[in-house]
GROMACS .gro file of C-alpha atoms in nm:
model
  245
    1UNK     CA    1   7.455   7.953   9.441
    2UNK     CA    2   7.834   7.888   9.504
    3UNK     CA    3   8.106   8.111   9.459
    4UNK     CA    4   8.205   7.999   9.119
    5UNK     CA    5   8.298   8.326   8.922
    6UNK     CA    6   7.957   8.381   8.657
    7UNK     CA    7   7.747   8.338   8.957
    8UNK     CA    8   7.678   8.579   9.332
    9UNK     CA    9   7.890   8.450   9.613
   10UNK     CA   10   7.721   8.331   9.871
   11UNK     CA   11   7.913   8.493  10.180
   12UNK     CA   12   8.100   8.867  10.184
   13UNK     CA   13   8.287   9.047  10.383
   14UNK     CA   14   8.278   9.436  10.369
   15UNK     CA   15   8.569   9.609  10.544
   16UNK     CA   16   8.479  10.018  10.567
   17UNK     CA   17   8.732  10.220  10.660
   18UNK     CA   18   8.592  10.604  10.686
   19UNK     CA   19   8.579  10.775  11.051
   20UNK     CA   20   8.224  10.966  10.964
   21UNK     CA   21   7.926  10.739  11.051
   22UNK     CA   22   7.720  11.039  10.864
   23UNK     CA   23   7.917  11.036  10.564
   24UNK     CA   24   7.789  10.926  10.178
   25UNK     CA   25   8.027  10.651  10.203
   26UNK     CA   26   7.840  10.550  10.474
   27UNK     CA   27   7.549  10.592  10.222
   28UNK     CA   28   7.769  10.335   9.952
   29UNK     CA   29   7.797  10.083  10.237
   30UNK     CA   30   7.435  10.027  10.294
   31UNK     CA   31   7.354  10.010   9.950
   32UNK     CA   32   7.630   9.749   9.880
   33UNK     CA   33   7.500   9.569  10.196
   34UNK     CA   34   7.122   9.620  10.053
   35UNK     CA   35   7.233   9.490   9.733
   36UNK     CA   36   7.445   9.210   9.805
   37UNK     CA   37   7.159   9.043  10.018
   38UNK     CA   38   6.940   9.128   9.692
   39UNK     CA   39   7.181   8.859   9.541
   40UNK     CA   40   7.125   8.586   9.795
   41UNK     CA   41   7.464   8.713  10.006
   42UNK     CA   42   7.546   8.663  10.371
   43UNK     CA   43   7.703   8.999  10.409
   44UNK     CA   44   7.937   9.068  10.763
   45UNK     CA   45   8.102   9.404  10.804
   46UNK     CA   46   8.391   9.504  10.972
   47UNK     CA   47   8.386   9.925  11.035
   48UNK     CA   48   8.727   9.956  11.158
   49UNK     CA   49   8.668  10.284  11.288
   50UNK     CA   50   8.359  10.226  11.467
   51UNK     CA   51   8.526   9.890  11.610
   52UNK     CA   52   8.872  10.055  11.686
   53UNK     CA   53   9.053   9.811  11.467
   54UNK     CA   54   9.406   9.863  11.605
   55UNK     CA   55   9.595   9.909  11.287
   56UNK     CA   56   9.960   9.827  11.440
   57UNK     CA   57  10.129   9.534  11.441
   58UNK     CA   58  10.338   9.456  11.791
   59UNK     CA   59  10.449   9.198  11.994
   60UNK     CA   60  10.141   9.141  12.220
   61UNK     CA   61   9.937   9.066  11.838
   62UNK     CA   62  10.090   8.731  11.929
   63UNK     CA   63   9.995   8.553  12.259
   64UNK     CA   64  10.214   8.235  12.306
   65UNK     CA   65  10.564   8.388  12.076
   66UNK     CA   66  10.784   8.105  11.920
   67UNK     CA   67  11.032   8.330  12.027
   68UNK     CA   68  11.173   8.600  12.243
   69UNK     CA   69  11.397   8.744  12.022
   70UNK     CA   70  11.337   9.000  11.752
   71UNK     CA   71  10.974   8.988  11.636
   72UNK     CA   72  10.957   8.800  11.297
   73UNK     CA   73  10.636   8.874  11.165
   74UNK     CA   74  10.576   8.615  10.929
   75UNK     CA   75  10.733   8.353  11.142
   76UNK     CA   76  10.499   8.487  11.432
   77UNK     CA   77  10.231   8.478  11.209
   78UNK     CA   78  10.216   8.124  11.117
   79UNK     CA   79  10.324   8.001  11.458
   80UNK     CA   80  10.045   8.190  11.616
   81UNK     CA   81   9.786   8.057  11.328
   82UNK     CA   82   9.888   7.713  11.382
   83UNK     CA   83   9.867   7.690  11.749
   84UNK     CA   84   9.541   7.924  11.800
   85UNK     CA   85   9.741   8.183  11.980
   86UNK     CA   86   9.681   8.474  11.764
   87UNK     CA   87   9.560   8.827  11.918
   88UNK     CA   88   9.138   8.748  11.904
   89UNK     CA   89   9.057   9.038  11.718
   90UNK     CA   90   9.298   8.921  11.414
   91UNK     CA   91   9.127   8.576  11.461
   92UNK     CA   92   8.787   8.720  11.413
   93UNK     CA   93   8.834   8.884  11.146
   94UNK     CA   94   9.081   8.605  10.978
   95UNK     CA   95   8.836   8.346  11.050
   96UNK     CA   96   8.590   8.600  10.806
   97UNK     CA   97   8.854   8.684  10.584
   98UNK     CA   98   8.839   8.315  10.541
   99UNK     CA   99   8.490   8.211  10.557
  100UNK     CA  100   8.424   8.500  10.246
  101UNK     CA  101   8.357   8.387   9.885
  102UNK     CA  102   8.402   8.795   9.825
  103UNK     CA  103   8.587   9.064   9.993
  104UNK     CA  104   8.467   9.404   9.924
  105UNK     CA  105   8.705   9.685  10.020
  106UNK     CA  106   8.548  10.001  10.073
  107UNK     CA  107   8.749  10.380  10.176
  108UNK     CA  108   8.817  10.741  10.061
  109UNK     CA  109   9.151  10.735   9.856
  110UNK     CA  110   9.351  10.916  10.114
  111UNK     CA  111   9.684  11.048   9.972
  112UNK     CA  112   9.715  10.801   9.705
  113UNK     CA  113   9.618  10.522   9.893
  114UNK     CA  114   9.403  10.352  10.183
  115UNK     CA  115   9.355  10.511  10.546
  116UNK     CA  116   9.590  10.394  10.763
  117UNK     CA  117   9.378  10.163  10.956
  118UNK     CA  118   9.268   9.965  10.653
  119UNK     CA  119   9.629   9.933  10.583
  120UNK     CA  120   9.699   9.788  10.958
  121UNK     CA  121   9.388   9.542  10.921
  122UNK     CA  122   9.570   9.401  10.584
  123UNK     CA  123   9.900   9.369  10.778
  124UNK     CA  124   9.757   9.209  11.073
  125UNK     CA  125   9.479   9.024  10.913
  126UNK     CA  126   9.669   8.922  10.588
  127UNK     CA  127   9.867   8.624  10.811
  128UNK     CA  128  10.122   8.429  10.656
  129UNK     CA  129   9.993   8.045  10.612
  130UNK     CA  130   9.649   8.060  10.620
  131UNK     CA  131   9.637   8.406  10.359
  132UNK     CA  132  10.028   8.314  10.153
  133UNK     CA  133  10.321   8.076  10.136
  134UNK     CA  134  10.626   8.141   9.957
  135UNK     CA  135  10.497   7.946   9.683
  136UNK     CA  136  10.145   8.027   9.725
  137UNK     CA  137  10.103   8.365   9.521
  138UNK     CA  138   9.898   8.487   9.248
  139UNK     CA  139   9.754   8.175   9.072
  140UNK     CA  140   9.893   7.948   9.315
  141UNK     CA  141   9.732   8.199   9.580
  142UNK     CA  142   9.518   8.049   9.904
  143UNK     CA  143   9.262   8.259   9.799
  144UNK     CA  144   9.238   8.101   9.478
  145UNK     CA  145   8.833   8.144   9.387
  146UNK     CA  146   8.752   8.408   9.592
  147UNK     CA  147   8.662   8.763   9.419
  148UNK     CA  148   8.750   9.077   9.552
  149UNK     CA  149   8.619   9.435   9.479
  150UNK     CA  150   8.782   9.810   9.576
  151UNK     CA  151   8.555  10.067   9.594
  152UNK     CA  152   8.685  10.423   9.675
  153UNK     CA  153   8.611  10.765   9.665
  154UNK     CA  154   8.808  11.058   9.607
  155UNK     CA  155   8.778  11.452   9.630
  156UNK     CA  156   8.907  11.543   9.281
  157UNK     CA  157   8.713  11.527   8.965
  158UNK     CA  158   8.705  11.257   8.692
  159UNK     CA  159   8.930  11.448   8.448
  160UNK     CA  160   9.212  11.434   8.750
  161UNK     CA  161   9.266  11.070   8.638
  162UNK     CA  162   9.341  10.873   8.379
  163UNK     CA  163   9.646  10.878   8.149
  164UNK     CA  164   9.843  11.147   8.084
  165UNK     CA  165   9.679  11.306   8.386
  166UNK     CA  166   9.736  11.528   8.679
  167UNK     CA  167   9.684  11.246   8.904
  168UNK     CA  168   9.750  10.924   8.704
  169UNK     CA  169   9.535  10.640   8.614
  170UNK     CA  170   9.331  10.521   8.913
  171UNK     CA  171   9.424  10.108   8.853
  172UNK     CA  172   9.824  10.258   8.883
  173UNK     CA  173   9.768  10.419   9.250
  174UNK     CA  174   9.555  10.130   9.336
  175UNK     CA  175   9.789   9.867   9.202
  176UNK     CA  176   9.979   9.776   9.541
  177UNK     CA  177   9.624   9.704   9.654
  178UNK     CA  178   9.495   9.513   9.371
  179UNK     CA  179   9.808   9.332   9.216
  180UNK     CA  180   9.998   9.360   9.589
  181UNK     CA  181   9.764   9.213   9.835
  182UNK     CA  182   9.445   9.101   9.629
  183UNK     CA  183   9.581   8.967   9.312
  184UNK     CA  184   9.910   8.821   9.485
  185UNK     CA  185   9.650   8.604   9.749
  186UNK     CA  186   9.524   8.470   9.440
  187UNK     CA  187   9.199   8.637   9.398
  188UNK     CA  188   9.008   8.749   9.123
  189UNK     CA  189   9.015   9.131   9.174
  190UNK     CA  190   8.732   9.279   8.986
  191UNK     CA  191   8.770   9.678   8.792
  192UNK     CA  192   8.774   9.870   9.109
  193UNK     CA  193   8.462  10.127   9.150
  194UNK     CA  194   8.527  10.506   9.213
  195UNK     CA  195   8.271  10.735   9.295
  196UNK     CA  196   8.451  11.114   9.170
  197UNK     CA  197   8.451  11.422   9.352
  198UNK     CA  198   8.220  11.349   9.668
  199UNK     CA  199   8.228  11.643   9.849
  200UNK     CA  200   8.134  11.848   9.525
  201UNK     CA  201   7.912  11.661   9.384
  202UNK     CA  202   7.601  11.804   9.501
  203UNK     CA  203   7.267  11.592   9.588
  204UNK     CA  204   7.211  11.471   9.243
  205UNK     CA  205   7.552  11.373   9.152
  206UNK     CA  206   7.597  11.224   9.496
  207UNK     CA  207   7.231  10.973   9.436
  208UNK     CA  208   7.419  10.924   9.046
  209UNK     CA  209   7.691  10.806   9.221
  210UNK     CA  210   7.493  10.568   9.437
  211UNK     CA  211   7.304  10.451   9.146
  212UNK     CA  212   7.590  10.346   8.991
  213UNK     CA  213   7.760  10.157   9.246
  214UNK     CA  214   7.405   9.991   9.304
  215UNK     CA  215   7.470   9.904   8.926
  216UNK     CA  216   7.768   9.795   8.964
  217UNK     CA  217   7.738   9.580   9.227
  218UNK     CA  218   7.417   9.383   9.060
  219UNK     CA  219   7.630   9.389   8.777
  220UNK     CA  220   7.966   9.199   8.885
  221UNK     CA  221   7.889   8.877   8.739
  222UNK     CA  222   7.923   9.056   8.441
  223UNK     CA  223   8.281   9.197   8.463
  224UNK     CA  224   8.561   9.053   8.347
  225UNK     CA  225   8.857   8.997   8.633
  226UNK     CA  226   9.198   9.248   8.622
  227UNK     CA  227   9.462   9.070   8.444
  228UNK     CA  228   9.751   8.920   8.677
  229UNK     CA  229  10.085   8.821   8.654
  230UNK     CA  230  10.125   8.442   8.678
  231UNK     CA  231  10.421   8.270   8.923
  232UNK     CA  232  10.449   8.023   8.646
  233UNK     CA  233  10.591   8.275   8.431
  234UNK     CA  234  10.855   8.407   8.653
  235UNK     CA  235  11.056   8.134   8.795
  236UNK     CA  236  11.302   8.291   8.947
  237UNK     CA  237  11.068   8.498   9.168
  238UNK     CA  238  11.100   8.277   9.456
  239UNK     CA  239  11.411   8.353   9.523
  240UNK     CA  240  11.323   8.754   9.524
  241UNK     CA  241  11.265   8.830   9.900
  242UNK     CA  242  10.934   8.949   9.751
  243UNK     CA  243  10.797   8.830  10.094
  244UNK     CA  244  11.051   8.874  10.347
  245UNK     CA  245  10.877   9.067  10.607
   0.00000   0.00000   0.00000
């Protein structure tokens, strides 16, 4: 196997962000975990709330600073990646971020968007150089090859979402997440999964809900990739500030 899209990837990282060890998406992790070793997967996860990901990024993220003046992220970032000196919980879970042929993203859609902490381990984790370059977006992306997948959950029922909704279509409140941080890395980002109305589900349309995602995830070979703007086709970009951090 390799990680050629058509065919399983042969490593994957999980990141979970929900606080409730008990909860069904607790349930959706262990079957993606179950299933992706079904496929011939290494599989790591990183529980940010069971590891206390700190989800904020500060000065002391960066243990030999280029600088003493104002903290420039980015610049910190890739000074800090080049000379080994980053905090040693973003280099463990960089050094998986890299190492993965597929990320899997797993969390309860939280108003309109991730929990913070998943949010802090994209900020701190996501590091300029090694992750992006000016130039290195979308299909010029470092991630170029690598598949990603979202999975979330949410409270309200199917008929919230969608077009002409109450809500709005699910792929436009995930978009900073799948065009934003997945697609612009360069990945291919993969129809996200949603599992509808959880806590109201009941038993059987919680385990139709699980069957699905154990569906889907056999299934990804199978699904074609979100379409993504291209750099090529927007040459002025560059010049945007689209990464100034």
């Amino acid at each position: 196997m390799n990680c050629c899209a058509g065919e399983a990837p042969r490593r994957a990282l999980l990141v979970s962000a929900h606080p409730e060890p008990r909860s069904f998406h607790a349930a959706l992790r262990a079957a993606a975990v179950e299933e992706l070793e079904g496929l011939g997967c290494a599989v790591q996860v990183s529980d940010l709330y069971a590891m206390r990901f700190k989800a904020v990024v500060e000065h002391g993220d960066f243990l030999a600073p280029r600088s003493e003046g104002p903290l420039n992220v980015s610049l910190e970032q890739r000074h800090g990646w080049s000379n080994r000196s980053l905090a040693s919980d973003i280099q463990a879970e960089l050094q998986r971020l890299l190492d993965a042929d597929l990320l899997l993203l797993m969390f309860p859609l939280w108003w309109f968007g991730m929990p913070a902490i998943l949010k802090g381990w994209i900020d701190r984790v996501f590091v300029s150089g090694p992750v992006y370059g000016r130039s290195a977006v979308f299909e010029r992306g470092r991630f170029a090859g690598k598949r990603a997948i979202v999975a979330v959950t949410t409270g309200a029922p199917p008929q919230a979402f969608g077009p002409d909704s109450l809500n709005g279509d699910m792929r436009d409140i995930l978009m900073p997440l799948l065009r934003g941080v997945l697609g612009f890395t360069g990945m291919q980002v993969l129809p996200p999964f949603v599992g509808y109305q959880v806590p109201y589900a009941g038993d059987e349309g919680r385990a139709r809900i699980l069957a699905d995602w154990r569906a889907y995830v056999r299934g990804m070979d199978e699904l074609a990739p979100l379409p993504m703007p291209r750099l090529a086709d927007h040459p002025d970009a560059l010049g945007s500030g689209v990464q100034a951090r």
